[in-house]
Amino acid sequence: MLDLSHRLTGRPWQTPGLFWPELTAATAHLDAPVAALHLGALRHNVHDLLDRAAGTSLRVASKSIRVSGVLEAILAVPGYRGVLAYTLAEALWLAETVTDVVVGYPTADRSAIRKSGRSPELARAVTLMVDSIAHLDVIDAVLPPGSRTPIRVCLELDAAWDAPVLGHLGVWRSPVHTPGEARRVAADIVAHPGFVLVGVMSYEAQVAGIGDRPAGKPLRGLVTRWVRRRCVGELRERRSAAVAAVREVARLEFVNGGGTGSVESTRADASVTDIAVGSGFFGGHLFDNFASFRPAPAAAVTLTVVRKPSPDTAVLLGGGWIASGVPGADRLPRVVWPEGLSLAPREMAGEVQTPLTGVGAARLRVGDRVWARHTKSGELSEHVNEFALVENGKVVDILPTYRGEGKAFL
């Protein structure tokens, strides 16, 4: 199995002129597109997240990785506890080898509900997410309480901030916002036959997923840092009160919160027992915009130049693998090597071709390779069948992605 237990000495990615050519040479024998995973950079990120958590357990968000071999290797490192999955079908598949899987989103997948409810082993390993009794009713309609094993559930608390003037800041997820609402729903779950309330979750996306020091946008950074400070304080008080209220009616095993961009502030909330982290492992370029940390670019893809429509333009085959979120330039892959390359403003990154301009484009020839980093990393795994693992200038192994294993959960 892949060993991530030891941190790399040195940071070669801080010298782009050596780092990217070494990856190019290591993967030159493989046909592009090649998704590469630099093991030294990955180990750095695994241990840097542990440093940031300062003793709080970390739960691995699988949607940002989607490589079962990498998930297993991370979970073997002390300090990591369980997986935050994104669908019930995925969770049941992971539960074949992982004993603690929380599904981060509610489910209405009837076949997966049947499989989970008819297996005591799977029901013990997998916890479903709910935020209303309607979710329990969906499960009961598939398998009534008397015909299945008890289902473990986690109550999601809304972590968004209803700010004066600015309005709703955060993602639209749970309708459970106040401590009183949390206690009422928790009491209803406890009273509902066939369910066991074991956890509470909240995801402060407005803190964890928005960079507070975006390059070239000082005013935006100033506003974001102001918002972060107020969101963190408001949520810490509200979440602590909500968790205390839920504990009055249920014996909780865990309280999950946060994300890669909020590790420090989430760990400071004493009500949280584990923090979700995902994109920080592969180091998508979204996290270049945070002031307090900078993950190493562990994952990247190399694409081939297949056209030269003009002397100062080069066209890559593929590359338009766009991240989720509000459409914008920050959702696009970032071309990082060779230097001096830019996406063509009127075409940008495309499904089958990506034109490049800039001073570096004139030096490219058909057959040359270009490296790109992706925004969040999950989108990269969805487009390739495997990762080439690179260490000491060589490809030392190949690991399949979910896609390479024939799995497409969402």
Short mmCIF file of C-alpha atoms in Angstrom, two decimals:
data_model
loop_
_atom_site.label_atom_id
_atom_site.label_comp_id
_atom_site.label_asym_id
_atom_site.label_seq_id
_atom_site.Cartn_x
_atom_site.Cartn_y
_atom_site.Cartn_z
CA MET A 1 0.00 0.00 0.00
CA LEU A 2 1.07 3.59 -0.59
CA ASP A 3 2.94 4.90 2.46
CA LEU A 4 2.29 8.53 3.45
CA SER A 5 3.46 8.27 7.04
CA HIS A 6 6.65 10.33 6.60
CA ARG A 7 6.92 13.94 5.49
CA LEU A 8 9.26 14.84 2.61
CA THR A 9 12.42 16.74 3.52
CA GLY A 10 12.58 19.85 1.34
CA ARG A 11 10.03 21.49 -0.94
CA PRO A 12 11.06 20.97 -4.58
CA TRP A 13 7.84 22.52 -5.92
CA GLN A 14 9.08 25.91 -4.72
CA THR A 15 11.59 25.79 -7.61
CA PRO A 16 9.30 25.53 -10.66
CA GLY A 17 12.22 25.43 -13.08
CA LEU A 18 13.28 22.10 -11.58
CA PHE A 19 9.99 20.67 -10.33
CA TRP A 20 7.92 20.72 -13.54
CA PRO A 21 10.71 19.58 -15.91
CA GLU A 22 11.34 16.67 -13.54
CA LEU A 23 7.67 15.67 -13.75
CA THR A 24 7.83 16.03 -17.54
CA ALA A 25 10.85 13.73 -17.76
CA ALA A 26 9.37 11.20 -15.34
CA THR A 27 6.13 10.85 -17.30
CA ALA A 28 7.52 11.25 -20.84
CA HIS A 29 7.01 7.55 -21.62
CA LEU A 30 3.27 7.78 -20.87
CA ASP A 31 0.72 8.95 -23.42
CA ALA A 32 -0.99 12.23 -22.52
CA PRO A 33 -3.12 13.28 -20.85
CA VAL A 34 -1.12 12.16 -17.82
CA ALA A 35 -2.41 12.94 -14.33
CA ALA A 36 0.60 12.91 -12.03
CA LEU A 37 0.68 12.75 -8.26
CA HIS A 38 3.96 13.89 -6.73
CA LEU A 39 4.35 11.75 -3.61
CA GLY A 40 6.64 14.18 -1.80
CA ALA A 41 4.12 16.99 -2.27
CA LEU A 42 1.25 14.73 -1.22
CA ARG A 43 3.09 13.69 1.95
CA HIS A 44 3.78 17.34 2.72
CA ASN A 45 0.09 18.19 2.42
CA VAL A 46 -0.99 15.20 4.54
CA HIS A 47 1.28 16.28 7.39
CA ASP A 48 0.72 20.02 6.98
CA LEU A 49 -3.01 19.48 7.49
CA LEU A 50 -2.23 17.54 10.67
CA ASP A 51 -0.04 20.41 11.87
CA ARG A 52 -2.84 22.88 11.20
CA ALA A 53 -5.38 20.70 13.03
CA ALA A 54 -3.13 20.60 16.13
CA GLY A 55 -4.59 17.38 17.52
CA THR A 56 -8.19 17.58 16.25
CA SER A 57 -9.08 14.52 14.16
CA LEU A 58 -9.39 14.99 10.42
CA ARG A 59 -12.07 13.32 8.28
CA VAL A 60 -11.17 12.80 4.62
CA ALA A 61 -13.62 14.32 2.11
CA SER A 62 -13.57 11.76 -0.70
CA LYS A 63 -15.10 13.94 -3.41
CA SER A 64 -11.86 15.92 -3.68
CA ILE A 65 -9.74 12.79 -4.12
CA ARG A 66 -11.75 9.96 -5.79
CA VAL A 67 -8.79 7.57 -5.68
CA SER A 68 -9.41 4.67 -3.31
CA GLY A 69 -5.69 3.86 -2.96
CA VAL A 70 -4.97 7.42 -1.82
CA LEU A 71 -7.91 7.40 0.61
CA GLU A 72 -6.65 4.19 2.21
CA ALA A 73 -3.11 5.58 2.50
CA ILE A 74 -4.27 8.81 4.17
CA LEU A 75 -6.46 6.93 6.64
CA ALA A 76 -3.44 4.84 7.67
CA VAL A 77 -1.73 8.00 8.97
CA PRO A 78 -2.44 8.68 12.68
CA GLY A 79 -4.67 11.73 13.10
CA TYR A 80 -7.07 10.87 10.28
CA ARG A 81 -10.42 9.39 11.17
CA GLY A 82 -12.98 8.16 8.66
CA VAL A 83 -14.34 9.41 5.36
CA LEU A 84 -16.86 12.07 4.44
CA ALA A 85 -18.43 10.54 1.32
CA TYR A 86 -20.65 12.30 -1.19
CA THR A 87 -23.25 9.63 -2.07
CA LEU A 88 -24.64 6.61 -0.25
CA ALA A 89 -23.66 4.29 -3.12
CA GLU A 90 -20.05 5.50 -2.81
CA ALA A 91 -20.16 5.10 0.97
CA LEU A 92 -21.34 1.50 0.71
CA TRP A 93 -18.53 0.73 -1.72
CA LEU A 94 -15.94 2.35 0.55
CA ALA A 95 -17.38 0.52 3.57
CA GLU A 96 -15.99 -2.72 2.17
CA THR A 97 -12.62 -1.54 3.54
CA VAL A 98 -13.38 1.58 5.65
CA THR A 99 -15.23 1.21 8.94
CA ASP A 100 -16.33 4.83 9.45
CA VAL A 101 -18.03 6.58 6.53
CA VAL A 102 -20.34 9.57 6.91
CA VAL A 103 -22.39 10.50 3.84
CA GLY A 104 -22.08 14.27 3.56
CA TYR A 105 -25.40 14.80 1.75
CA PRO A 106 -28.93 13.41 2.18
CA THR A 107 -29.94 10.49 -0.04
CA ALA A 108 -33.02 9.31 -1.90
CA ASP A 109 -31.18 6.41 -3.57
CA ARG A 110 -33.65 3.54 -3.02
CA SER A 111 -31.38 0.69 -4.05
CA ALA A 112 -28.56 1.98 -1.84
CA ILE A 113 -30.98 2.44 1.07
CA ARG A 114 -32.14 -1.16 0.66
CA LYS A 115 -28.56 -2.44 0.59
CA SER A 116 -27.62 -0.45 3.67
CA GLY A 117 -30.73 -1.32 5.68
CA ARG A 118 -30.49 -5.04 5.01
CA SER A 119 -26.86 -5.34 6.11
CA PRO A 120 -25.98 -4.93 9.79
CA GLU A 121 -22.29 -4.63 8.83
CA LEU A 122 -22.90 -1.78 6.36
CA ALA A 123 -25.34 -0.07 8.71
CA ARG A 124 -22.68 -0.03 11.44
CA ALA A 125 -20.04 1.44 9.10
CA VAL A 126 -22.12 4.08 7.31
CA THR A 127 -23.88 7.14 8.73
CA LEU A 128 -26.51 8.94 6.64
CA MET A 129 -27.02 12.71 6.58
CA VAL A 130 -30.41 14.23 7.39
CA ASP A 131 -31.75 17.69 8.11
CA SER A 132 -35.49 16.98 8.42
CA ILE A 133 -37.94 14.21 9.17
CA ALA A 134 -38.69 14.10 5.42
CA HIS A 135 -35.37 12.31 4.95
CA LEU A 136 -36.41 9.67 7.49
CA ASP A 137 -39.73 9.26 5.71
CA VAL A 138 -37.93 8.55 2.42
CA ILE A 139 -35.95 5.76 4.09
CA ASP A 140 -39.04 4.35 5.83
CA ALA A 141 -40.89 4.24 2.50
CA VAL A 142 -38.16 2.02 1.10
CA LEU A 143 -37.64 -0.13 4.20
CA PRO A 144 -40.02 0.24 7.17
CA PRO A 145 -38.32 0.17 10.59
CA GLY A 146 -39.40 -3.39 11.38
CA SER A 147 -37.87 -4.78 8.20
CA ARG A 148 -34.35 -3.33 8.50
CA THR A 149 -31.46 -2.82 10.84
CA PRO A 150 -31.36 0.55 12.66
CA ILE A 151 -29.90 3.36 10.52
CA ARG A 152 -27.22 5.67 11.90
CA VAL A 153 -27.88 9.33 11.04
CA CYS A 154 -26.11 12.67 11.38
CA LEU A 155 -28.01 15.95 11.71
CA GLU A 156 -26.71 18.77 9.52
CA LEU A 157 -26.71 22.26 10.98
CA ASP A 158 -26.80 25.24 8.62
CA ALA A 159 -23.46 27.04 8.92
CA ALA A 160 -24.27 30.03 6.71
CA TRP A 161 -24.30 33.54 8.12
CA ASP A 162 -27.35 35.73 7.58
CA ALA A 163 -25.37 38.95 7.48
CA PRO A 164 -26.80 42.47 7.76
CA VAL A 165 -27.00 44.12 4.31
CA LEU A 166 -25.00 41.30 2.62
CA GLY A 167 -27.66 38.67 3.27
CA HIS A 168 -27.09 34.89 3.11
CA LEU A 169 -23.36 34.10 3.11
CA GLY A 170 -22.56 30.44 2.65
CA VAL A 171 -24.10 27.50 0.83
CA TRP A 172 -27.77 26.55 0.80
CA ARG A 173 -27.89 23.25 2.65
CA SER A 174 -29.77 22.54 5.86
CA PRO A 175 -32.91 24.37 7.07
CA VAL A 176 -31.76 23.77 10.67
CA HIS A 177 -30.20 27.06 11.72
CA THR A 178 -30.82 27.80 15.39
CA PRO A 179 -30.05 25.76 18.52
CA GLY A 180 -33.78 25.48 19.17
CA GLU A 181 -34.42 24.10 15.69
CA ALA A 182 -31.55 21.65 16.10
CA ARG A 183 -32.96 20.34 19.38
CA ARG A 184 -36.47 19.94 17.97
CA VAL A 185 -35.32 18.00 14.91
CA ALA A 186 -32.96 15.92 17.04
CA ALA A 187 -35.79 15.03 19.43
CA ASP A 188 -37.99 14.03 16.49
CA ILE A 189 -35.21 11.79 15.13
CA VAL A 190 -34.67 10.12 18.51
CA ALA A 191 -38.41 9.47 18.78
CA HIS A 192 -38.55 8.00 15.27
CA PRO A 193 -38.27 4.18 15.30
CA GLY A 194 -35.38 2.61 13.41
CA PHE A 195 -32.91 5.51 13.57
CA VAL A 196 -29.98 6.35 15.83
CA LEU A 197 -28.73 9.95 15.96
CA VAL A 198 -24.93 9.74 16.32
CA GLY A 199 -23.53 12.98 14.92
CA VAL A 200 -23.88 16.63 13.98
CA MET A 201 -22.26 18.26 10.97
CA SER A 202 -21.89 21.83 9.72
CA TYR A 203 -19.90 23.14 6.77
CA GLU A 204 -18.81 26.78 6.86
CA ALA A 205 -18.23 27.12 3.10
CA GLN A 206 -18.00 30.91 3.31
CA VAL A 207 -14.83 30.42 5.41
CA ALA A 208 -13.41 27.12 4.17
CA GLY A 209 -13.78 27.64 0.43
CA ILE A 210 -13.11 31.34 -0.24
CA GLY A 211 -9.53 32.62 -0.30
CA ASP A 212 -8.87 35.59 1.95
CA ARG A 213 -5.85 36.89 0.02
CA PRO A 214 -6.67 36.62 -3.70
CA ALA A 215 -3.77 37.61 -5.95
CA GLY A 216 -4.17 41.09 -7.44
CA LYS A 217 -7.46 41.78 -5.61
CA PRO A 218 -6.56 43.50 -2.34
CA LEU A 219 -10.01 45.07 -1.80
CA ARG A 220 -11.74 41.72 -2.25
CA GLY A 221 -9.29 40.19 0.21
CA LEU A 222 -10.02 42.90 2.76
CA VAL A 223 -13.78 42.29 2.50
CA THR A 224 -13.32 38.51 2.68
CA ARG A 225 -11.20 38.72 5.82
CA TRP A 226 -13.83 40.97 7.44
CA VAL A 227 -16.55 38.46 6.55
CA ARG A 228 -14.46 35.52 7.78
CA ARG A 229 -13.90 37.09 11.20
CA ARG A 230 -17.59 37.70 11.74
CA CYS A 231 -18.69 34.35 10.31
CA VAL A 232 -16.27 32.47 12.52
CA GLY A 233 -17.40 34.21 15.70
CA GLU A 234 -21.11 33.91 14.93
CA LEU A 235 -20.88 30.22 13.99
CA ARG A 236 -18.70 29.25 16.95
CA GLU A 237 -21.29 30.58 19.37
CA ARG A 238 -24.29 29.18 17.48
CA ARG A 239 -22.76 25.77 16.73
CA SER A 240 -21.65 25.28 20.33
CA ALA A 241 -25.15 26.07 21.56
CA ALA A 242 -26.75 23.81 18.94
CA VAL A 243 -24.48 20.88 19.76
CA ALA A 244 -25.19 21.32 23.47
CA ALA A 245 -28.92 21.35 22.72
CA VAL A 246 -28.72 18.16 20.64
CA ARG A 247 -26.66 16.44 23.35
CA GLU A 248 -29.62 16.96 25.70
CA VAL A 249 -31.58 14.40 23.68
CA ALA A 250 -28.93 12.23 21.97
CA ARG A 251 -25.55 10.67 22.76
CA LEU A 252 -23.33 12.02 19.98
CA GLU A 253 -20.27 10.17 18.75
CA PHE A 254 -18.91 13.03 16.65
CA VAL A 255 -19.39 16.65 15.61
CA ASN A 256 -17.92 17.40 12.18
CA GLY A 257 -17.20 20.82 10.75
CA GLY A 258 -15.07 22.90 8.46
CA GLY A 259 -12.97 22.25 5.39
CA THR A 260 -9.44 22.71 4.06
CA GLY A 261 -9.62 26.50 4.24
CA SER A 262 -10.97 26.72 7.78
CA VAL A 263 -8.93 24.17 9.74
CA GLU A 264 -7.53 26.69 12.23
CA SER A 265 -10.82 28.42 13.03
CA THR A 266 -12.81 25.17 13.13
CA ARG A 267 -10.36 23.47 15.50
CA ALA A 268 -10.79 26.45 17.87
CA ASP A 269 -14.46 25.53 18.28
CA ALA A 270 -14.47 23.17 21.27
CA SER A 271 -17.77 21.60 20.17
CA VAL A 272 -16.14 20.13 17.01
CA THR A 273 -14.54 16.68 17.30
CA ASP A 274 -13.39 16.21 13.70
CA ILE A 275 -12.72 18.47 10.71
CA ALA A 276 -13.42 17.59 7.08
CA VAL A 277 -10.53 18.11 4.65
CA GLY A 278 -10.31 17.22 0.97
CA SER A 279 -8.84 19.54 -1.65
CA GLY A 280 -5.87 20.30 0.54
CA PHE A 281 -4.37 16.89 -0.22
CA PHE A 282 -3.96 17.35 -3.98
CA GLY A 283 -3.47 21.13 -3.62
CA GLY A 284 -5.80 22.65 -6.19
CA HIS A 285 -4.94 26.23 -7.11
CA LEU A 286 -8.03 27.61 -5.33
CA PHE A 287 -5.99 27.36 -2.13
CA ASP A 288 -3.18 29.53 -3.43
CA ASN A 289 -5.43 32.41 -2.33
CA PHE A 290 -5.33 31.78 1.42
CA ALA A 291 -3.09 33.83 3.71
CA SER A 292 -2.50 31.27 6.46
CA PHE A 293 -1.38 28.23 4.45
CA ARG A 294 -0.31 27.10 0.97
CA PRO A 295 -0.65 23.43 -0.04
CA ALA A 296 1.92 21.92 -2.39
CA PRO A 297 0.76 21.26 -5.98
CA ALA A 298 0.67 17.49 -5.49
CA ALA A 299 -1.64 16.74 -8.45
CA ALA A 300 -1.38 18.09 -11.97
CA VAL A 301 -2.08 17.00 -15.53
CA THR A 302 0.09 17.28 -18.61
CA LEU A 303 -1.55 17.83 -21.99
CA THR A 304 -0.13 17.72 -25.49
CA VAL A 305 0.19 20.54 -28.03
CA VAL A 306 -1.59 19.31 -31.18
CA ARG A 307 -1.95 22.52 -33.23
CA LYS A 308 -0.15 25.74 -34.06
CA PRO A 309 -2.84 27.90 -35.70
CA SER A 310 -0.41 30.84 -35.65
CA PRO A 311 3.26 31.24 -34.70
CA ASP A 312 2.37 32.68 -31.27
CA THR A 313 -0.57 30.35 -30.47
CA ALA A 314 -0.50 26.71 -29.37
CA VAL A 315 -3.51 24.44 -28.93
CA LEU A 316 -3.73 21.64 -26.35
CA LEU A 317 -5.88 18.55 -26.75
CA GLY A 318 -8.49 18.69 -23.98
CA GLY A 319 -8.12 20.54 -20.70
CA GLY A 320 -11.51 22.11 -20.07
CA TRP A 321 -12.13 20.37 -16.78
CA ILE A 322 -14.01 22.99 -14.81
CA ALA A 323 -14.57 23.09 -11.05
CA SER A 324 -17.95 23.50 -9.40
CA GLY A 325 -19.12 26.80 -7.99
CA VAL A 326 -19.97 30.23 -9.39
CA PRO A 327 -18.68 30.28 -12.99
CA GLY A 328 -15.57 32.39 -13.29
CA ALA A 329 -11.88 32.38 -14.11
CA ASP A 330 -11.04 30.86 -10.73
CA ARG A 331 -12.93 27.68 -11.73
CA LEU A 332 -10.67 27.07 -14.75
CA PRO A 333 -7.50 24.98 -14.82
CA ARG A 334 -4.35 27.07 -14.39
CA VAL A 335 -1.53 26.50 -16.87
CA VAL A 336 1.68 26.43 -14.83
CA TRP A 337 4.46 25.12 -17.07
CA PRO A 338 6.14 26.19 -19.29
CA GLU A 339 5.95 29.75 -18.05
CA GLY A 340 4.56 32.61 -20.12
CA LEU A 341 1.33 30.87 -21.17
CA SER A 342 -2.25 32.13 -20.91
CA LEU A 343 -5.66 30.83 -21.91
CA ALA A 344 -7.05 32.57 -25.00
CA PRO A 345 -9.59 35.10 -23.61
CA ARG A 346 -12.30 34.39 -26.20
CA GLU A 347 -12.09 30.61 -26.00
CA MET A 348 -10.55 29.64 -22.64
CA ALA A 349 -10.41 25.91 -21.70
CA GLY A 350 -12.45 23.54 -23.83
CA GLU A 351 -13.64 19.94 -23.79
CA VAL A 352 -11.42 18.93 -26.70
CA GLN A 353 -9.12 21.87 -27.26
CA THR A 354 -7.56 24.64 -25.22
CA PRO A 355 -5.71 27.41 -27.09
CA LEU A 356 -2.79 29.10 -25.36
CA THR A 357 -1.28 32.49 -26.00
CA GLY A 358 1.53 34.49 -24.39
CA VAL A 359 5.26 34.69 -24.89
CA GLY A 360 5.69 31.00 -24.06
CA ALA A 361 3.29 29.86 -26.78
CA ALA A 362 5.67 30.87 -29.57
CA ARG A 363 8.26 28.42 -28.23
CA LEU A 364 5.88 25.45 -28.18
CA ARG A 365 5.81 22.90 -30.98
CA VAL A 366 3.36 20.14 -31.88
CA GLY A 367 4.04 17.24 -29.52
CA ASP A 368 5.29 19.38 -26.62
CA ARG A 369 3.63 19.03 -23.23
CA VAL A 370 2.11 21.60 -20.92
CA TRP A 371 1.26 21.20 -17.23
CA ALA A 372 -1.98 22.47 -15.65
CA ARG A 373 -3.33 22.51 -12.11
CA HIS A 374 -7.02 22.27 -11.39
CA THR A 375 -9.10 24.33 -9.03
CA LYS A 376 -10.31 21.80 -6.47
CA SER A 377 -8.76 18.49 -7.62
CA GLY A 378 -11.94 16.40 -7.66
CA GLU A 379 -12.64 17.40 -11.24
CA LEU A 380 -9.25 16.04 -12.31
CA SER A 381 -10.00 12.56 -10.97
CA GLU A 382 -13.32 12.52 -12.79
CA HIS A 383 -11.58 12.92 -16.17
CA VAL A 384 -8.73 10.42 -15.93
CA ASN A 385 -8.58 6.68 -15.29
CA GLU A 386 -5.38 6.71 -13.29
CA PHE A 387 -2.67 8.73 -11.58
CA ALA A 388 1.02 8.19 -12.18
CA LEU A 389 2.79 8.32 -8.81
CA VAL A 390 6.10 10.18 -9.13
CA GLU A 391 8.95 9.97 -6.63
CA ASN A 392 12.64 10.79 -7.05
CA GLY A 393 12.14 11.64 -10.69
CA LYS A 394 10.48 8.34 -11.63
CA VAL A 395 7.01 6.88 -11.97
CA VAL A 396 6.94 4.35 -9.13
CA ASP A 397 3.34 3.17 -9.42
CA ILE A 398 -0.01 3.70 -11.13
CA LEU A 399 -3.20 4.08 -9.08
CA PRO A 400 -6.70 3.95 -10.61
CA THR A 401 -9.21 6.68 -9.92
CA TYR A 402 -12.85 5.87 -9.15
CA ARG A 403 -13.41 6.25 -12.88
CA GLY A 404 -10.60 3.79 -13.58
CA GLU A 405 -12.30 1.29 -11.29
CA GLY A 406 -15.55 1.73 -13.22
CA LYS A 407 -17.21 3.89 -10.58
CA ALA A 408 -19.09 7.10 -11.37
CA PHE A 409 -21.18 7.97 -8.33
CA LEU A 410 -22.09 11.57 -9.22
#
